[in-house]
Each structure stands twice: as C-alpha cells, then as structure tokens.
Short mmCIF file of C-alpha atoms in Angstrom, two decimals:
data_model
loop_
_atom_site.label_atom_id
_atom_site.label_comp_id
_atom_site.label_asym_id
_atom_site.label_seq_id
_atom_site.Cartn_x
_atom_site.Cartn_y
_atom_site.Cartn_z
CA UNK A 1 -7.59 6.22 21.10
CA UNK A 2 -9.42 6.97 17.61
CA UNK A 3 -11.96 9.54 18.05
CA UNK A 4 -15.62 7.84 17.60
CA UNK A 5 -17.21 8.64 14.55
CA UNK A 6 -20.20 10.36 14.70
CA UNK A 7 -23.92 9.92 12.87
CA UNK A 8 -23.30 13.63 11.53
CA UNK A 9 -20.08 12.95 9.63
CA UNK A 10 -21.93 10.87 7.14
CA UNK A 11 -24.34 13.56 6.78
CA UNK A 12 -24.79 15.29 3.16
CA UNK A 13 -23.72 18.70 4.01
CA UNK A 14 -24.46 22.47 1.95
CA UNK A 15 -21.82 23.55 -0.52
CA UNK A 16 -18.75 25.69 0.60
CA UNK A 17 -19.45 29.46 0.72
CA UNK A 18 -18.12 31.02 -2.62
CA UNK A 19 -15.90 33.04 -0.30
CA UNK A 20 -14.81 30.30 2.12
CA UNK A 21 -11.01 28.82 2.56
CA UNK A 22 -10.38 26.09 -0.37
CA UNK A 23 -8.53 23.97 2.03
CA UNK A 24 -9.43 20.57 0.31
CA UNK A 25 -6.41 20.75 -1.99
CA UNK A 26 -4.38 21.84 0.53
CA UNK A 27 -4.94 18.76 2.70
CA UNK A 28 -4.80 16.32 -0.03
CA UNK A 29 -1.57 17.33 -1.04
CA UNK A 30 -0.41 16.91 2.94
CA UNK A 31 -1.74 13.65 2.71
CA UNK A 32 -0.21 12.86 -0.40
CA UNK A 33 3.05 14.29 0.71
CA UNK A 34 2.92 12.08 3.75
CA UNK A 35 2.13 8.88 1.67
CA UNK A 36 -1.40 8.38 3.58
CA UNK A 37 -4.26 6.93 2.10
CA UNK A 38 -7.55 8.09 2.66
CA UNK A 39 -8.35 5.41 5.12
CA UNK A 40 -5.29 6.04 7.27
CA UNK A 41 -6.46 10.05 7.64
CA UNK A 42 -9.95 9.02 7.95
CA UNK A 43 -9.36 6.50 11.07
CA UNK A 44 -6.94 8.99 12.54
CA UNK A 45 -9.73 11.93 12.37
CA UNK A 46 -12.46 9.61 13.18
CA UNK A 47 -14.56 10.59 9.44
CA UNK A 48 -15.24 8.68 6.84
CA UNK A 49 -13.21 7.99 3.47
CA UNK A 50 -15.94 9.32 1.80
CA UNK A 51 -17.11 12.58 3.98
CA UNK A 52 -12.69 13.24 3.30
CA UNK A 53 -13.23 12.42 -0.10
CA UNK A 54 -15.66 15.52 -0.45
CA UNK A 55 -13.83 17.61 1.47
CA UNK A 56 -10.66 16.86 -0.29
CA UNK A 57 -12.74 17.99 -3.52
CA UNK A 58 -14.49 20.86 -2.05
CA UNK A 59 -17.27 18.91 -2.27
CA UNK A 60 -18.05 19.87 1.79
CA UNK A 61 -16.66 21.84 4.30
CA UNK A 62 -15.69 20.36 7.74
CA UNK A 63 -16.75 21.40 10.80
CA UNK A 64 -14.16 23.05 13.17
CA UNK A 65 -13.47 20.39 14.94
CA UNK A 66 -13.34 18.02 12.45
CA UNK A 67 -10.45 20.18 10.49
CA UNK A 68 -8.51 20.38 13.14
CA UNK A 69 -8.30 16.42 13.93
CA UNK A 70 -7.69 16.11 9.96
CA UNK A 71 -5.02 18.78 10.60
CA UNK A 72 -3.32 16.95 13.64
CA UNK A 73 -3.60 13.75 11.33
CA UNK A 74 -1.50 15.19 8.76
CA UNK A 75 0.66 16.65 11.11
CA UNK A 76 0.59 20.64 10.54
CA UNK A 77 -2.16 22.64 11.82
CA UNK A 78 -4.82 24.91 10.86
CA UNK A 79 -2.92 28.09 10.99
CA UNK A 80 -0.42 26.46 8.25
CA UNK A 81 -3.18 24.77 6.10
CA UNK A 82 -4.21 28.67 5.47
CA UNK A 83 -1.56 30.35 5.67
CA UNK A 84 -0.51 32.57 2.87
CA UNK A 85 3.18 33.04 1.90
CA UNK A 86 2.97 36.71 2.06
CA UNK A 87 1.33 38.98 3.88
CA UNK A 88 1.32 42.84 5.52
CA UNK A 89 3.06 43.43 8.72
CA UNK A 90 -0.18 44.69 9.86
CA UNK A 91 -4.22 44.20 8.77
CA UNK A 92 -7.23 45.70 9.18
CA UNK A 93 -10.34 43.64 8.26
CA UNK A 94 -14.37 44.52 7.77
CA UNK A 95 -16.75 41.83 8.97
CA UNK A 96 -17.67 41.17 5.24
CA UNK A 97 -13.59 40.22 4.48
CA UNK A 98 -13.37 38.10 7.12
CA UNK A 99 -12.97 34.23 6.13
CA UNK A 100 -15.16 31.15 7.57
CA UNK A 101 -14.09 28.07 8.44
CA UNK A 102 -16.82 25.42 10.20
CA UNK A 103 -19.99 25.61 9.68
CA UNK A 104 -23.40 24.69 11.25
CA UNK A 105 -23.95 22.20 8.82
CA UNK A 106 -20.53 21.41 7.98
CA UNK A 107 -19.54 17.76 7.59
CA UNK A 108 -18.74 16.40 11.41
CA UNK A 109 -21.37 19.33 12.70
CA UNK A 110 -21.53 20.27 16.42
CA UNK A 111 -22.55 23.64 15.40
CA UNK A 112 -19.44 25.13 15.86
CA UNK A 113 -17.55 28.04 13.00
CA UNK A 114 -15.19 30.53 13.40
CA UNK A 115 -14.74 33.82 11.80
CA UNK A 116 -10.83 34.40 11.40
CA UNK A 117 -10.05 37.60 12.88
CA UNK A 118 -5.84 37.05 11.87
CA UNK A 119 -5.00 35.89 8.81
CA UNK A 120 -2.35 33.54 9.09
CA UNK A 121 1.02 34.21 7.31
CA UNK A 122 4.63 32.47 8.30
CA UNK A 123 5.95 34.11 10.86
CA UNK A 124 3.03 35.46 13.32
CA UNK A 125 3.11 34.77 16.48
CA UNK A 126 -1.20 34.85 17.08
CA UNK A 127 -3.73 33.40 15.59
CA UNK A 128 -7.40 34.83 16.45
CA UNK A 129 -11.30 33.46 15.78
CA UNK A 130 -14.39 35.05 16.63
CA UNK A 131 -15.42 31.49 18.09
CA UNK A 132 -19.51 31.05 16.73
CA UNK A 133 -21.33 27.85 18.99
CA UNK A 134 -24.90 27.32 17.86
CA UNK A 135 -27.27 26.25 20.96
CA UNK A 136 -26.09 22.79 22.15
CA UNK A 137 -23.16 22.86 19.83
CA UNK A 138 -20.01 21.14 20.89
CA UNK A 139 -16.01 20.14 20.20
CA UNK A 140 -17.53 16.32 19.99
CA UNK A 141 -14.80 15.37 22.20
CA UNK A 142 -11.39 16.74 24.22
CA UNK A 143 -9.01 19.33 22.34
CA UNK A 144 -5.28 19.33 22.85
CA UNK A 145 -2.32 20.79 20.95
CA UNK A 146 0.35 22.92 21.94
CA UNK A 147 0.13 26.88 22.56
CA UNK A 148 -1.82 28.79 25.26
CA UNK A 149 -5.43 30.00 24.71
CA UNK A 150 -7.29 33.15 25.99
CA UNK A 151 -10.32 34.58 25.57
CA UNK A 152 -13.70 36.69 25.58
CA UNK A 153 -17.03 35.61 25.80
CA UNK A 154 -18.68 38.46 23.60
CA UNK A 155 -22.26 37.13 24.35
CA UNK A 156 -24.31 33.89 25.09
CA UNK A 157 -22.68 31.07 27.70
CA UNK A 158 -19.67 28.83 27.45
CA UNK A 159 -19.28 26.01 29.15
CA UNK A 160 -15.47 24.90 29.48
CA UNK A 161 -13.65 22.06 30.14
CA UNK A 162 -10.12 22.14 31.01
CA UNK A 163 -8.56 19.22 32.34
CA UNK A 164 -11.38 17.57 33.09
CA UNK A 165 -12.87 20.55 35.21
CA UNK A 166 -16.30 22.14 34.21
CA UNK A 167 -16.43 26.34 33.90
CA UNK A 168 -19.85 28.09 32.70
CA UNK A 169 -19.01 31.30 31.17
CA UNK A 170 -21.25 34.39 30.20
CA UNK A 171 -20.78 37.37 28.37
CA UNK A 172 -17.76 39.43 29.78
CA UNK A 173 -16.29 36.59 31.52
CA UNK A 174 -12.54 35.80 29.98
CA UNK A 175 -10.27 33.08 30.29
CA UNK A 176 -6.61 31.41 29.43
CA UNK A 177 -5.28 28.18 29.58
CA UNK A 178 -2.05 25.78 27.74
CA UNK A 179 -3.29 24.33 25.18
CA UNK A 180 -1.32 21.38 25.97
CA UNK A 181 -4.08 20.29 28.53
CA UNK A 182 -7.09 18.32 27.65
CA UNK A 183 -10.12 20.93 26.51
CA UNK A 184 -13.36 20.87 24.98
CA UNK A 185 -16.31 23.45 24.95
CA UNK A 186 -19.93 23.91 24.47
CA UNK A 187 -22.79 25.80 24.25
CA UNK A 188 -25.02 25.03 27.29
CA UNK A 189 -27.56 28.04 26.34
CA UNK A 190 -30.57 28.79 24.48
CA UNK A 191 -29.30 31.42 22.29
CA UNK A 192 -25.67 31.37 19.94
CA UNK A 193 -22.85 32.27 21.90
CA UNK A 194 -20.31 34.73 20.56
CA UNK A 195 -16.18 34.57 21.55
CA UNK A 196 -13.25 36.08 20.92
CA UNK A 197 -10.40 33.42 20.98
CA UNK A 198 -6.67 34.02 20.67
CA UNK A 199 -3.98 31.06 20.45
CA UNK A 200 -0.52 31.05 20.07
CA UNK A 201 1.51 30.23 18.53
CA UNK A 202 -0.49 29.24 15.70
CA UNK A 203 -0.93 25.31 16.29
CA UNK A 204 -4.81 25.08 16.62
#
C-alpha cells in the first residue's frame, strides 16, 4: 500500500539551513541511476512530483520521515545517502558541528528532525540521532526497515508503537526493538521531546 499523501507535503516550506546535508543531488542521481521518473518515486513515497522536484534542487528539505520513504523508494537508505567515503576511525563532535536532517517545517512536516550524533562513513556498524519531536509531531504512518533500534528518552514523552502495541515513554525511560517490525512514534506532550536513538546497522 502507497503511503497517503498528506495536506503538508504540498506545503511551501523555509529554505535548507546553509549548514544542512545537500542530499537533493544525491537522490536524484539514485533515481536517475535506477531509471525512475519523478512520478514513480513520488507515488512510492507518497509526495508530490513537485514537493521532489524541490527537494531534488535543494529547493526544500524533507521531513524525516518523508526522506526515509524517498530513501526506501530508491532502494538505499539514509545512512548511505550521507555517507562520506572517508572518514576517522573515531569522532568527536560539538553541538554546533552536528548536521540536521528534518525539520519542523520541512516538506511532509510532522514536526519531527534529528541531529546526527554519527556521521555515517562505509563501514560503521551504528548510526545515532538525537531524535527532536515537536508537540503533536508524528512518523505520519508505520516505520519498518531492517536493523534493531534502542534508545533514550532525554526529556519530554514518547509515545511508541511497535507492532501495533502502544508504549508512553518519559524522560529516563529506554527502549529496543528490530526494526524489522512495524513502528511509528509521536509526541503525545505539551512540551518538545528530546531522544537519543541508535540503529544498526545503518538502514534507517
């Protein structure tokens, strides 16, 4: 099933952050490479041509959720859309150095970004967010990809769905689960809610 397109995702959205990921190249040449037209990755990701059109020209940024079904379109995930080809066996990173991807008012917005915590490089084994959910912000819809998740609700409450059963989280609760089972997330709360999030492999 195609996921439903949403009123957001034809939404004018803010210009991408001078310092954010330039991922639209990077997923027109997937799409190129896999012979798909704009339509066929739109459908599959449930956006418009012309919200993909913008993104593809850095014209918008997508929301979180909205890269990752563009992502599982193409066939490669997010981790390999920014991944570098070299990289340190080790890295330290200040809050100011740390790249963005999502945003509140990102095309596709449920209010949902991520700050990447490991920069992805061939090879590694994690990938990490600080997860960022806006009051009433949401996945729009089930998650599921391969990998196991865990995680650490830093502050705020998460409500998550795993298999089609409900968990309300607060700050200092953790939790796990294979990604391979049906997930979404939101943020039932009145105030922004704050979470460490480790997958791996890298296939989010």
């Amino acid at each position: 099933m195609k996921p439903k397109r949403t009123a957001a995702s034809k939404l004018s959205v803010e210009q991408p952050r001078s310092d954010a990921p330039r991922i639209g190249a990077r997923l027109k040449h997937a799409r190129l490479v896999n012979h798909m037209r704009l339509k066929d990755v739109a459908d599959a990701a449930g956006c418009s041509e012309s919200m993909l059109s913008k993104i593809e020209n850095e014209r918008a940024i997508p929301s979180l959720t909205t890269l990752h079904r563009l992502c599982k379109a193409l066939d490669l995930s997010v981790s390999t859309l920014l991944s570098s080809e070299a990289a340190e066996p080790w890295t330290i990173m200040r809050p100011e150095q740390r790249k963005v991807i999502g945003h509140k008012k990102a095309a596709g917005s449920e209010g949902v970004m991520a700050e990447i915590l490991v920069p992805s490089a061939e090879g590694r084994l994690l990938e990490g967010f600080l997860v960022v959910i806006e009051p009433g912000g949401h996945t729009n819809g089930t998650l599921q990809h391969k990998g196991e998740e865990v995680g650490f609700v830093v502050e705020g409450q998460l409500e998550l769905t795993i298999n089609n059963e409900k968990h309300l989280l607060r700050a200092g609760d953790s939790f796990y689960f294979p990604s391979d089972l049906p997930h979404a997330y939101r943020n039932p709360g009145k105030s922004q809610m704050r979470a460490v999030w480790i997958n791996t492999p890298p296939t989010f």
